[in-house]
JSON list of C-alpha atoms in Angstrom, two decimals:
[
{"chain": "A", "resi": 265, "resn": "UNK", "atom": "CA", "xyz": [15.37, 56.35, -30.46]},
{"chain": "A", "resi": 266, "resn": "UNK", "atom": "CA", "xyz": [13.33, 56.32, -33.62]},
{"chain": "A", "resi": 267, "resn": "UNK", "atom": "CA", "xyz": [11.34, 59.20, -32.76]},
{"chain": "A", "resi": 268, "resn": "UNK", "atom": "CA", "xyz": [13.12, 62.66, -31.88]},
{"chain": "A", "resi": 269, "resn": "UNK", "atom": "CA", "xyz": [11.63, 65.61, -30.35]},
{"chain": "A", "resi": 270, "resn": "UNK", "atom": "CA", "xyz": [11.94, 69.24, -32.06]},
{"chain": "A", "resi": 271, "resn": "UNK", "atom": "CA", "xyz": [14.56, 71.14, -30.16]},
{"chain": "A", "resi": 272, "resn": "UNK", "atom": "CA", "xyz": [13.39, 74.88, -30.55]},
{"chain": "A", "resi": 273, "resn": "UNK", "atom": "CA", "xyz": [16.87, 76.40, -29.82]},
{"chain": "A", "resi": 274, "resn": "UNK", "atom": "CA", "xyz": [18.65, 74.01, -32.13]},
{"chain": "A", "resi": 275, "resn": "UNK", "atom": "CA", "xyz": [16.11, 74.70, -35.04]},
{"chain": "A", "resi": 276, "resn": "UNK", "atom": "CA", "xyz": [16.78, 78.36, -34.30]},
{"chain": "A", "resi": 277, "resn": "UNK", "atom": "CA", "xyz": [20.46, 77.94, -34.53]},
{"chain": "A", "resi": 278, "resn": "UNK", "atom": "CA", "xyz": [20.11, 76.84, -38.27]},
{"chain": "A", "resi": 279, "resn": "UNK", "atom": "CA", "xyz": [19.30, 80.03, -39.64]},
{"chain": "A", "resi": 280, "resn": "UNK", "atom": "CA", "xyz": [19.94, 83.75, -39.06]},
{"chain": "A", "resi": 281, "resn": "UNK", "atom": "CA", "xyz": [17.52, 85.79, -41.40]},
{"chain": "A", "resi": 282, "resn": "UNK", "atom": "CA", "xyz": [14.89, 87.93, -39.78]},
{"chain": "A", "resi": 283, "resn": "UNK", "atom": "CA", "xyz": [11.02, 87.91, -40.64]},
{"chain": "A", "resi": 284, "resn": "UNK", "atom": "CA", "xyz": [11.29, 84.44, -42.34]},
{"chain": "A", "resi": 285, "resn": "UNK", "atom": "CA", "xyz": [9.41, 81.60, -40.13]},
{"chain": "A", "resi": 286, "resn": "UNK", "atom": "CA", "xyz": [10.37, 78.20, -40.66]},
{"chain": "A", "resi": 287, "resn": "UNK", "atom": "CA", "xyz": [8.04, 75.23, -39.98]},
{"chain": "A", "resi": 288, "resn": "UNK", "atom": "CA", "xyz": [9.48, 72.86, -37.39]},
{"chain": "A", "resi": 289, "resn": "UNK", "atom": "CA", "xyz": [6.45, 70.53, -36.71]},
{"chain": "A", "resi": 290, "resn": "UNK", "atom": "CA", "xyz": [2.69, 70.13, -37.93]},
{"chain": "A", "resi": 291, "resn": "UNK", "atom": "CA", "xyz": [-0.16, 69.55, -35.75]},
{"chain": "A", "resi": 292, "resn": "UNK", "atom": "CA", "xyz": [-3.17, 68.56, -38.08]},
{"chain": "A", "resi": 293, "resn": "UNK", "atom": "CA", "xyz": [-3.66, 71.42, -40.38]},
{"chain": "A", "resi": 294, "resn": "UNK", "atom": "CA", "xyz": [-1.46, 73.87, -38.25]},
{"chain": "A", "resi": 295, "resn": "UNK", "atom": "CA", "xyz": [2.24, 74.63, -38.43]},
{"chain": "A", "resi": 296, "resn": "UNK", "atom": "CA", "xyz": [4.49, 75.18, -35.69]},
{"chain": "A", "resi": 297, "resn": "UNK", "atom": "CA", "xyz": [7.22, 77.73, -36.76]},
{"chain": "A", "resi": 298, "resn": "UNK", "atom": "CA", "xyz": [10.25, 79.26, -35.31]},
{"chain": "A", "resi": 299, "resn": "UNK", "atom": "CA", "xyz": [11.36, 82.91, -36.40]},
{"chain": "A", "resi": 300, "resn": "UNK", "atom": "CA", "xyz": [14.02, 85.48, -35.63]},
{"chain": "A", "resi": 301, "resn": "UNK", "atom": "CA", "xyz": [12.88, 89.11, -35.78]},
{"chain": "A", "resi": 302, "resn": "UNK", "atom": "CA", "xyz": [14.45, 92.32, -35.39]},
{"chain": "A", "resi": 303, "resn": "UNK", "atom": "CA", "xyz": [13.29, 95.93, -35.57]},
{"chain": "A", "resi": 304, "resn": "UNK", "atom": "CA", "xyz": [9.79, 96.62, -36.83]},
{"chain": "A", "resi": 305, "resn": "UNK", "atom": "CA", "xyz": [7.63, 94.46, -39.22]},
{"chain": "A", "resi": 306, "resn": "UNK", "atom": "CA", "xyz": [4.56, 95.70, -41.22]},
{"chain": "A", "resi": 307, "resn": "UNK", "atom": "CA", "xyz": [1.21, 96.55, -40.01]},
{"chain": "A", "resi": 308, "resn": "UNK", "atom": "CA", "xyz": [-1.18, 93.86, -41.10]},
{"chain": "A", "resi": 309, "resn": "UNK", "atom": "CA", "xyz": [-4.02, 91.25, -40.11]},
{"chain": "A", "resi": 310, "resn": "UNK", "atom": "CA", "xyz": [-5.19, 87.96, -40.92]},
{"chain": "A", "resi": 311, "resn": "UNK", "atom": "CA", "xyz": [-8.90, 88.11, -41.69]},
{"chain": "A", "resi": 312, "resn": "UNK", "atom": "CA", "xyz": [-9.59, 84.39, -41.17]},
{"chain": "A", "resi": 313, "resn": "UNK", "atom": "CA", "xyz": [-7.33, 83.35, -38.45]},
{"chain": "A", "resi": 314, "resn": "UNK", "atom": "CA", "xyz": [-5.96, 83.85, -34.85]},
{"chain": "A", "resi": 315, "resn": "UNK", "atom": "CA", "xyz": [-2.07, 83.85, -34.59]},
{"chain": "A", "resi": 316, "resn": "UNK", "atom": "CA", "xyz": [-0.19, 82.56, -31.66]},
{"chain": "A", "resi": 317, "resn": "UNK", "atom": "CA", "xyz": [3.27, 84.06, -30.63]},
{"chain": "A", "resi": 318, "resn": "UNK", "atom": "CA", "xyz": [5.46, 82.49, -28.03]},
{"chain": "A", "resi": 319, "resn": "UNK", "atom": "CA", "xyz": [8.72, 84.30, -27.31]},
{"chain": "A", "resi": 320, "resn": "UNK", "atom": "CA", "xyz": [11.79, 82.12, -26.24]},
{"chain": "A", "resi": 321, "resn": "UNK", "atom": "CA", "xyz": [14.50, 84.99, -26.46]},
{"chain": "A", "resi": 322, "resn": "UNK", "atom": "CA", "xyz": [14.52, 88.59, -26.12]},
{"chain": "A", "resi": 323, "resn": "UNK", "atom": "CA", "xyz": [11.47, 90.95, -25.73]},
{"chain": "A", "resi": 324, "resn": "UNK", "atom": "CA", "xyz": [8.81, 91.36, -28.32]},
{"chain": "A", "resi": 325, "resn": "UNK", "atom": "CA", "xyz": [6.42, 94.01, -28.58]},
{"chain": "A", "resi": 326, "resn": "UNK", "atom": "CA", "xyz": [3.10, 93.46, -30.55]},
{"chain": "A", "resi": 327, "resn": "UNK", "atom": "CA", "xyz": [1.56, 96.79, -31.47]},
{"chain": "A", "resi": 328, "resn": "UNK", "atom": "CA", "xyz": [-2.12, 96.92, -31.95]},
{"chain": "A", "resi": 329, "resn": "UNK", "atom": "CA", "xyz": [-4.19, 100.04, -32.86]},
{"chain": "A", "resi": 330, "resn": "UNK", "atom": "CA", "xyz": [-5.51, 99.90, -29.21]},
{"chain": "A", "resi": 331, "resn": "UNK", "atom": "CA", "xyz": [-2.57, 99.44, -27.40]},
{"chain": "A", "resi": 332, "resn": "UNK", "atom": "CA", "xyz": [0.73, 97.30, -27.10]},
{"chain": "A", "resi": 333, "resn": "UNK", "atom": "CA", "xyz": [1.46, 93.63, -25.82]},
{"chain": "A", "resi": 334, "resn": "UNK", "atom": "CA", "xyz": [5.07, 92.96, -24.47]},
{"chain": "A", "resi": 335, "resn": "UNK", "atom": "CA", "xyz": [6.22, 89.52, -24.38]},
{"chain": "A", "resi": 336, "resn": "UNK", "atom": "CA", "xyz": [9.16, 88.24, -22.45]},
{"chain": "A", "resi": 337, "resn": "UNK", "atom": "CA", "xyz": [10.57, 84.70, -22.74]},
{"chain": "A", "resi": 338, "resn": "UNK", "atom": "CA", "xyz": [8.05, 82.27, -21.57]},
{"chain": "A", "resi": 339, "resn": "UNK", "atom": "CA", "xyz": [5.08, 84.27, -22.43]},
{"chain": "A", "resi": 340, "resn": "UNK", "atom": "CA", "xyz": [2.58, 83.80, -25.22]},
{"chain": "A", "resi": 341, "resn": "UNK", "atom": "CA", "xyz": [-0.08, 85.97, -26.91]},
{"chain": "A", "resi": 342, "resn": "UNK", "atom": "CA", "xyz": [-2.76, 85.15, -29.40]},
{"chain": "A", "resi": 343, "resn": "UNK", "atom": "CA", "xyz": [-3.58, 87.95, -31.77]},
{"chain": "A", "resi": 344, "resn": "UNK", "atom": "CA", "xyz": [-7.34, 87.46, -32.55]},
{"chain": "A", "resi": 345, "resn": "UNK", "atom": "CA", "xyz": [-8.32, 87.13, -36.36]},
{"chain": "A", "resi": 346, "resn": "UNK", "atom": "CA", "xyz": [-9.05, 90.55, -37.92]},
{"chain": "A", "resi": 347, "resn": "UNK", "atom": "CA", "xyz": [-7.05, 92.58, -35.46]},
{"chain": "A", "resi": 348, "resn": "UNK", "atom": "CA", "xyz": [-4.39, 94.84, -37.02]},
{"chain": "A", "resi": 349, "resn": "UNK", "atom": "CA", "xyz": [-1.01, 94.26, -35.46]},
{"chain": "A", "resi": 350, "resn": "UNK", "atom": "CA", "xyz": [2.68, 94.78, -36.09]},
{"chain": "A", "resi": 351, "resn": "UNK", "atom": "CA", "xyz": [5.63, 93.13, -34.20]},
{"chain": "A", "resi": 352, "resn": "UNK", "atom": "CA", "xyz": [8.49, 95.40, -33.01]},
{"chain": "A", "resi": 353, "resn": "UNK", "atom": "CA", "xyz": [11.64, 94.96, -31.20]},
{"chain": "A", "resi": 354, "resn": "UNK", "atom": "CA", "xyz": [14.81, 96.64, -29.84]},
{"chain": "A", "resi": 355, "resn": "UNK", "atom": "CA", "xyz": [17.19, 93.56, -30.34]},
{"chain": "A", "resi": 356, "resn": "UNK", "atom": "CA", "xyz": [16.87, 90.44, -31.79]},
{"chain": "A", "resi": 357, "resn": "UNK", "atom": "CA", "xyz": [14.07, 88.24, -30.56]},
{"chain": "A", "resi": 358, "resn": "UNK", "atom": "CA", "xyz": [13.36, 84.52, -31.24]},
{"chain": "A", "resi": 359, "resn": "UNK", "atom": "CA", "xyz": [9.76, 83.22, -31.11]},
{"chain": "A", "resi": 360, "resn": "UNK", "atom": "CA", "xyz": [7.44, 80.41, -31.92]},
{"chain": "A", "resi": 361, "resn": "UNK", "atom": "CA", "xyz": [4.50, 80.81, -33.99]},
{"chain": "A", "resi": 362, "resn": "UNK", "atom": "CA", "xyz": [1.37, 78.77, -34.55]},
{"chain": "A", "resi": 363, "resn": "UNK", "atom": "CA", "xyz": [-1.13, 79.34, -37.14]},
{"chain": "A", "resi": 364, "resn": "UNK", "atom": "CA", "xyz": [-2.93, 77.28, -39.83]},
{"chain": "A", "resi": 365, "resn": "UNK", "atom": "CA", "xyz": [-1.05, 75.94, -42.77]},
{"chain": "A", "resi": 366, "resn": "UNK", "atom": "CA", "xyz": [-0.80, 78.37, -45.59]},
{"chain": "A", "resi": 367, "resn": "UNK", "atom": "CA", "xyz": [-1.00, 81.49, -43.68]},
{"chain": "A", "resi": 368, "resn": "UNK", "atom": "CA", "xyz": [1.01, 84.39, -45.19]},
{"chain": "A", "resi": 369, "resn": "UNK", "atom": "CA", "xyz": [3.21, 86.31, -42.80]},
{"chain": "A", "resi": 370, "resn": "UNK", "atom": "CA", "xyz": [2.07, 89.74, -43.88]},
{"chain": "A", "resi": 371, "resn": "UNK", "atom": "CA", "xyz": [-1.69, 88.94, -44.05]},
{"chain": "A", "resi": 372, "resn": "UNK", "atom": "CA", "xyz": [-3.55, 91.50, -46.11]},
{"chain": "A", "resi": 373, "resn": "UNK", "atom": "CA", "xyz": [-0.60, 93.93, -46.41]},
{"chain": "A", "resi": 374, "resn": "UNK", "atom": "CA", "xyz": [1.81, 91.99, -48.69]},
{"chain": "A", "resi": 375, "resn": "UNK", "atom": "CA", "xyz": [5.10, 93.77, -49.50]},
{"chain": "A", "resi": 376, "resn": "UNK", "atom": "CA", "xyz": [8.69, 92.89, -49.34]},
{"chain": "A", "resi": 377, "resn": "UNK", "atom": "CA", "xyz": [8.68, 91.24, -46.12]},
{"chain": "A", "resi": 378, "resn": "UNK", "atom": "CA", "xyz": [6.44, 88.51, -47.26]},
{"chain": "A", "resi": 379, "resn": "UNK", "atom": "CA", "xyz": [8.01, 85.17, -46.68]},
{"chain": "A", "resi": 380, "resn": "UNK", "atom": "CA", "xyz": [7.88, 82.08, -48.85]},
{"chain": "A", "resi": 381, "resn": "UNK", "atom": "CA", "xyz": [5.23, 79.72, -47.85]},
{"chain": "A", "resi": 382, "resn": "UNK", "atom": "CA", "xyz": [7.32, 76.67, -47.93]},
{"chain": "A", "resi": 383, "resn": "UNK", "atom": "CA", "xyz": [10.12, 77.51, -45.52]},
{"chain": "A", "resi": 384, "resn": "UNK", "atom": "CA", "xyz": [10.49, 74.06, -43.63]},
{"chain": "A", "resi": 385, "resn": "UNK", "atom": "CA", "xyz": [12.98, 72.69, -41.27]},
{"chain": "A", "resi": 386, "resn": "UNK", "atom": "CA", "xyz": [10.57, 69.87, -40.32]},
{"chain": "B", "resi": 135, "resn": "UNK", "atom": "CA", "xyz": [-1.52, 97.89, -20.80]},
{"chain": "B", "resi": 136, "resn": "UNK", "atom": "CA", "xyz": [-5.02, 96.65, -21.84]},
{"chain": "B", "resi": 137, "resn": "UNK", "atom": "CA", "xyz": [-3.79, 93.33, -23.45]},
{"chain": "B", "resi": 138, "resn": "UNK", "atom": "CA", "xyz": [-1.53, 91.17, -21.31]},
{"chain": "B", "resi": 139, "resn": "UNK", "atom": "CA", "xyz": [0.55, 88.01, -22.45]},
{"chain": "B", "resi": 140, "resn": "UNK", "atom": "CA", "xyz": [0.02, 84.54, -20.64]},
{"chain": "B", "resi": 141, "resn": "UNK", "atom": "CA", "xyz": [3.13, 83.93, -18.80]},
{"chain": "B", "resi": 142, "resn": "UNK", "atom": "CA", "xyz": [3.50, 79.90, -18.77]},
{"chain": "B", "resi": 143, "resn": "UNK", "atom": "CA", "xyz": [5.32, 79.74, -15.44]},
{"chain": "B", "resi": 144, "resn": "UNK", "atom": "CA", "xyz": [2.90, 82.05, -13.65]},
{"chain": "B", "resi": 145, "resn": "UNK", "atom": "CA", "xyz": [-0.06, 79.94, -14.95]},
{"chain": "B", "resi": 146, "resn": "UNK", "atom": "CA", "xyz": [1.79, 76.81, -13.64]},
{"chain": "B", "resi": 147, "resn": "UNK", "atom": "CA", "xyz": [2.33, 78.40, -10.27]},
{"chain": "B", "resi": 148, "resn": "UNK", "atom": "CA", "xyz": [-1.41, 78.66, -9.77]},
{"chain": "B", "resi": 149, "resn": "UNK", "atom": "CA", "xyz": [-2.15, 74.73, -9.27]},
{"chain": "B", "resi": 150, "resn": "UNK", "atom": "CA", "xyz": [-0.47, 71.81, -8.06]},
{"chain": "B", "resi": 151, "resn": "UNK", "atom": "CA", "xyz": [-2.50, 68.71, -9.14]},
{"chain": "B", "resi": 152, "resn": "UNK", "atom": "CA", "xyz": [-1.17, 66.31, -11.82]},
{"chain": "B", "resi": 153, "resn": "UNK", "atom": "CA", "xyz": [-2.54, 65.14, -15.08]},
{"chain": "B", "resi": 154, "resn": "UNK", "atom": "CA", "xyz": [-5.18, 67.96, -15.20]},
{"chain": "B", "resi": 155, "resn": "UNK", "atom": "CA", "xyz": [-4.52, 70.33, -18.04]},
{"chain": "B", "resi": 156, "resn": "UNK", "atom": "CA", "xyz": [-5.75, 73.83, -17.69]},
{"chain": "B", "resi": 157, "resn": "UNK", "atom": "CA", "xyz": [-6.53, 76.11, -20.66]},
{"chain": "B", "resi": 158, "resn": "UNK", "atom": "CA", "xyz": [-4.56, 79.41, -20.65]},
{"chain": "B", "resi": 159, "resn": "UNK", "atom": "CA", "xyz": [-5.28, 80.62, -24.18]},
{"chain": "B", "resi": 160, "resn": "UNK", "atom": "CA", "xyz": [-7.42, 79.90, -27.34]},
{"chain": "B", "resi": 161, "resn": "UNK", "atom": "CA", "xyz": [-6.47, 79.63, -30.97]},
{"chain": "B", "resi": 162, "resn": "UNK", "atom": "CA", "xyz": [-9.21, 79.54, -33.34]},
{"chain": "B", "resi": 163, "resn": "UNK", "atom": "CA", "xyz": [-10.74, 76.12, -32.34]},
{"chain": "B", "resi": 164, "resn": "UNK", "atom": "CA", "xyz": [-7.58, 74.90, -30.52]},
{"chain": "B", "resi": 165, "resn": "UNK", "atom": "CA", "xyz": [-6.65, 75.16, -26.83]},
{"chain": "B", "resi": 166, "resn": "UNK", "atom": "CA", "xyz": [-3.24, 75.95, -25.17]},
{"chain": "B", "resi": 167, "resn": "UNK", "atom": "CA", "xyz": [-3.15, 74.27, -21.88]},
{"chain": "B", "resi": 168, "resn": "UNK", "atom": "CA", "xyz": [-0.54, 73.96, -19.29]},
{"chain": "B", "resi": 169, "resn": "UNK", "atom": "CA", "xyz": [-0.24, 70.72, -17.28]},
{"chain": "B", "resi": 170, "resn": "UNK", "atom": "CA", "xyz": [1.95, 69.23, -14.34]},
{"chain": "B", "resi": 171, "resn": "UNK", "atom": "CA", "xyz": [2.53, 65.50, -14.70]},
{"chain": "B", "resi": 172, "resn": "UNK", "atom": "CA", "xyz": [4.22, 62.93, -12.58]},
{"chain": "B", "resi": 173, "resn": "UNK", "atom": "CA", "xyz": [4.55, 59.26, -12.79]},
{"chain": "B", "resi": 174, "resn": "UNK", "atom": "CA", "xyz": [2.98, 57.16, -15.57]},
{"chain": "B", "resi": 175, "resn": "UNK", "atom": "CA", "xyz": [-0.26, 58.17, -17.40]},
{"chain": "B", "resi": 176, "resn": "UNK", "atom": "CA", "xyz": [-2.66, 55.65, -19.27]},
{"chain": "B", "resi": 177, "resn": "UNK", "atom": "CA", "xyz": [-2.08, 54.09, -22.74]},
{"chain": "B", "resi": 178, "resn": "UNK", "atom": "CA", "xyz": [-4.62, 55.90, -25.00]},
{"chain": "B", "resi": 179, "resn": "UNK", "atom": "CA", "xyz": [-4.80, 57.39, -28.51]},
{"chain": "B", "resi": 180, "resn": "UNK", "atom": "CA", "xyz": [-6.84, 60.11, -30.02]},
{"chain": "B", "resi": 181, "resn": "UNK", "atom": "CA", "xyz": [-8.50, 58.94, -33.27]},
{"chain": "B", "resi": 182, "resn": "UNK", "atom": "CA", "xyz": [-9.15, 62.24, -34.93]},
{"chain": "B", "resi": 183, "resn": "UNK", "atom": "CA", "xyz": [-6.37, 64.69, -33.75]},
{"chain": "B", "resi": 184, "resn": "UNK", "atom": "CA", "xyz": [-2.60, 65.12, -33.38]},
{"chain": "B", "resi": 185, "resn": "UNK", "atom": "CA", "xyz": [-1.41, 66.24, -29.89]},
{"chain": "B", "resi": 186, "resn": "UNK", "atom": "CA", "xyz": [1.48, 68.70, -29.12]},
{"chain": "B", "resi": 187, "resn": "UNK", "atom": "CA", "xyz": [3.48, 68.28, -25.99]},
{"chain": "B", "resi": 188, "resn": "UNK", "atom": "CA", "xyz": [6.03, 71.17, -25.16]},
{"chain": "B", "resi": 189, "resn": "UNK", "atom": "CA", "xyz": [8.12, 70.62, -22.09]},
{"chain": "B", "resi": 190, "resn": "UNK", "atom": "CA", "xyz": [9.07, 73.48, -19.97]},
{"chain": "B", "resi": 191, "resn": "UNK", "atom": "CA", "xyz": [10.51, 71.91, -16.81]},
{"chain": "B", "resi": 192, "resn": "UNK", "atom": "CA", "xyz": [11.70, 68.42, -16.16]},
{"chain": "B", "resi": 193, "resn": "UNK", "atom": "CA", "xyz": [11.97, 65.32, -18.59]},
{"chain": "B", "resi": 194, "resn": "UNK", "atom": "CA", "xyz": [9.09, 63.67, -20.27]},
{"chain": "B", "resi": 195, "resn": "UNK", "atom": "CA", "xyz": [9.11, 60.48, -21.94]},
{"chain": "B", "resi": 196, "resn": "UNK", "atom": "CA", "xyz": [6.42, 59.89, -24.07]},
{"chain": "B", "resi": 197, "resn": "UNK", "atom": "CA", "xyz": [6.18, 56.05, -24.53]},
{"chain": "B", "resi": 198, "resn": "UNK", "atom": "CA", "xyz": [4.73, 54.65, -28.03]},
{"chain": "B", "resi": 199, "resn": "UNK", "atom": "CA", "xyz": [4.40, 50.97, -28.89]},
{"chain": "B", "resi": 200, "resn": "UNK", "atom": "CA", "xyz": [7.36, 51.58, -31.37]},
{"chain": "B", "resi": 201, "resn": "UNK", "atom": "CA", "xyz": [9.70, 53.30, -29.23]},
{"chain": "B", "resi": 202, "resn": "UNK", "atom": "CA", "xyz": [10.02, 56.23, -26.70]},
{"chain": "B", "resi": 203, "resn": "UNK", "atom": "CA", "xyz": [10.47, 59.72, -27.26]},
{"chain": "B", "resi": 204, "resn": "UNK", "atom": "CA", "xyz": [12.40, 61.81, -24.53]},
{"chain": "B", "resi": 205, "resn": "UNK", "atom": "CA", "xyz": [11.66, 65.42, -24.04]},
{"chain": "B", "resi": 206, "resn": "UNK", "atom": "CA", "xyz": [13.90, 67.95, -22.22]},
{"chain": "B", "resi": 207, "resn": "UNK", "atom": "CA", "xyz": [12.63, 71.68, -21.60]},
{"chain": "B", "resi": 208, "resn": "UNK", "atom": "CA", "xyz": [12.55, 73.76, -24.98]},
{"chain": "B", "resi": 209, "resn": "UNK", "atom": "CA", "xyz": [11.66, 70.57, -26.79]},
{"chain": "B", "resi": 210, "resn": "UNK", "atom": "CA", "xyz": [8.31, 69.62, -28.44]},
{"chain": "B", "resi": 211, "resn": "UNK", "atom": "CA", "xyz": [7.02, 66.55, -30.04]},
{"chain": "B", "resi": 212, "resn": "UNK", "atom": "CA", "xyz": [3.73, 66.01, -32.10]},
{"chain": "B", "resi": 213, "resn": "UNK", "atom": "CA", "xyz": [1.91, 62.65, -31.39]},
{"chain": "B", "resi": 214, "resn": "UNK", "atom": "CA", "xyz": [0.21, 61.87, -34.58]},
{"chain": "B", "resi": 215, "resn": "UNK", "atom": "CA", "xyz": [-3.71, 61.01, -34.40]},
{"chain": "B", "resi": 216, "resn": "UNK", "atom": "CA", "xyz": [-4.23, 57.22, -34.00]},
{"chain": "B", "resi": 217, "resn": "UNK", "atom": "CA", "xyz": [-0.97, 56.50, -32.24]},
{"chain": "B", "resi": 218, "resn": "UNK", "atom": "CA", "xyz": [-1.19, 54.88, -28.91]},
{"chain": "B", "resi": 219, "resn": "UNK", "atom": "CA", "xyz": [0.93, 56.76, -26.47]},
{"chain": "B", "resi": 220, "resn": "UNK", "atom": "CA", "xyz": [1.55, 56.91, -22.60]},
{"chain": "B", "resi": 221, "resn": "UNK", "atom": "CA", "xyz": [3.40, 59.73, -21.01]},
{"chain": "B", "resi": 222, "resn": "UNK", "atom": "CA", "xyz": [5.79, 58.79, -18.18]},
{"chain": "B", "resi": 223, "resn": "UNK", "atom": "CA", "xyz": [8.16, 60.88, -15.64]},
{"chain": "B", "resi": 224, "resn": "UNK", "atom": "CA", "xyz": [10.62, 60.21, -12.96]},
{"chain": "B", "resi": 225, "resn": "UNK", "atom": "CA", "xyz": [9.85, 63.71, -11.26]},
{"chain": "B", "resi": 226, "resn": "UNK", "atom": "CA", "xyz": [7.42, 66.35, -11.65]},
{"chain": "B", "resi": 227, "resn": "UNK", "atom": "CA", "xyz": [7.27, 67.87, -15.38]},
{"chain": "B", "resi": 228, "resn": "UNK", "atom": "CA", "xyz": [5.71, 70.88, -16.53]},
{"chain": "B", "resi": 229, "resn": "UNK", "atom": "CA", "xyz": [4.29, 71.04, -20.20]},
{"chain": "B", "resi": 230, "resn": "UNK", "atom": "CA", "xyz": [2.27, 72.88, -22.67]},
{"chain": "B", "resi": 231, "resn": "UNK", "atom": "CA", "xyz": [-0.22, 71.03, -24.47]},
{"chain": "B", "resi": 232, "resn": "UNK", "atom": "CA", "xyz": [-2.02, 72.17, -27.59]},
{"chain": "B", "resi": 233, "resn": "UNK", "atom": "CA", "xyz": [-4.98, 70.40, -29.23]},
{"chain": "B", "resi": 234, "resn": "UNK", "atom": "CA", "xyz": [-8.44, 71.06, -30.62]},
{"chain": "B", "resi": 235, "resn": "UNK", "atom": "CA", "xyz": [-11.13, 72.31, -28.29]},
{"chain": "B", "resi": 236, "resn": "UNK", "atom": "CA", "xyz": [-12.85, 69.23, -26.43]},
{"chain": "B", "resi": 237, "resn": "UNK", "atom": "CA", "xyz": [-10.20, 66.78, -26.53]},
{"chain": "B", "resi": 238, "resn": "UNK", "atom": "CA", "xyz": [-10.40, 64.38, -23.70]},
{"chain": "B", "resi": 239, "resn": "UNK", "atom": "CA", "xyz": [-6.99, 63.71, -22.23]},
{"chain": "B", "resi": 240, "resn": "UNK", "atom": "CA", "xyz": [-7.40, 59.96, -21.78]},
{"chain": "B", "resi": 241, "resn": "UNK", "atom": "CA", "xyz": [-8.65, 59.62, -25.39]},
{"chain": "B", "resi": 242, "resn": "UNK", "atom": "CA", "xyz": [-10.14, 56.25, -26.08]},
{"chain": "B", "resi": 243, "resn": "UNK", "atom": "CA", "xyz": [-9.11, 54.80, -22.66]},
{"chain": "B", "resi": 244, "resn": "UNK", "atom": "CA", "xyz": [-11.06, 56.98, -20.11]},
{"chain": "B", "resi": 245, "resn": "UNK", "atom": "CA", "xyz": [-10.76, 55.97, -16.56]},
{"chain": "B", "resi": 246, "resn": "UNK", "atom": "CA", "xyz": [-10.08, 57.85, -13.43]},
{"chain": "B", "resi": 247, "resn": "UNK", "atom": "CA", "xyz": [-7.18, 60.15, -14.90]},
{"chain": "B", "resi": 248, "resn": "UNK", "atom": "CA", "xyz": [-9.99, 61.57, -17.20]},
{"chain": "B", "resi": 249, "resn": "UNK", "atom": "CA", "xyz": [-9.84, 65.38, -16.63]},
{"chain": "B", "resi": 250, "resn": "UNK", "atom": "CA", "xyz": [-12.80, 67.76, -16.55]},
{"chain": "B", "resi": 251, "resn": "UNK", "atom": "CA", "xyz": [-13.23, 69.29, -20.09]},
{"chain": "B", "resi": 252, "resn": "UNK", "atom": "CA", "xyz": [-13.66, 72.82, -18.63]},
{"chain": "B", "resi": 253, "resn": "UNK", "atom": "CA", "xyz": [-10.52, 73.30, -16.83]},
{"chain": "B", "resi": 254, "resn": "UNK", "atom": "CA", "xyz": [-9.66, 76.85, -17.56]},
{"chain": "B", "resi": 255, "resn": "UNK", "atom": "CA", "xyz": [-7.15, 79.60, -16.38]},
{"chain": "B", "resi": 256, "resn": "UNK", "atom": "CA", "xyz": [-7.72, 81.64, -19.55]}
]
């Protein structure tokens, strides 16, 4: 087989750090990333793009100023551009993120949780 | 909770027809769709866009002229723009498709399997 699919769980098994999305595939000018998260991230927004979260393990809460969204495995949510949000978890959560190439994970906020832009497992 | 996640399995439970993708979410100018497929589709390509397949149930084979790609649940594959392909299955397969808004499912080929462009469960 000269073309192989991307196995999401297998890609997630290749690293252990949190809040550091890894690109596993590209779709036009978008990146498909996998990420492990635990605890609370930082409040931020992306002024020019929506952001898709798809949970594959654990329970992820996306805090918004107007209410929380709770995601179980097999559930997805799109945070609209410009909407301030802050992911938070009780335990470790595995998720797929989809957003345009070059998006900075901390958006407008910056800070120590800002991930390198070229983290790739693709 | 004023914001609800999209439950992929729940959306798939709402219809039974094959080869008729339903939009369940939007990400900028892209659509997230769910689809049930069975049997063989039609050979086609999309001249201006890549297309993402993520299998959630069953086993999907994406035939390409240069070899097949086999996808199990939890695996994804991006068919690059311009690459002729034809999905085929043994039994029923459930999948998520991601592609720009307005893409016609049969690409250049057209024909009786062409789905309505406004199938939405979002």
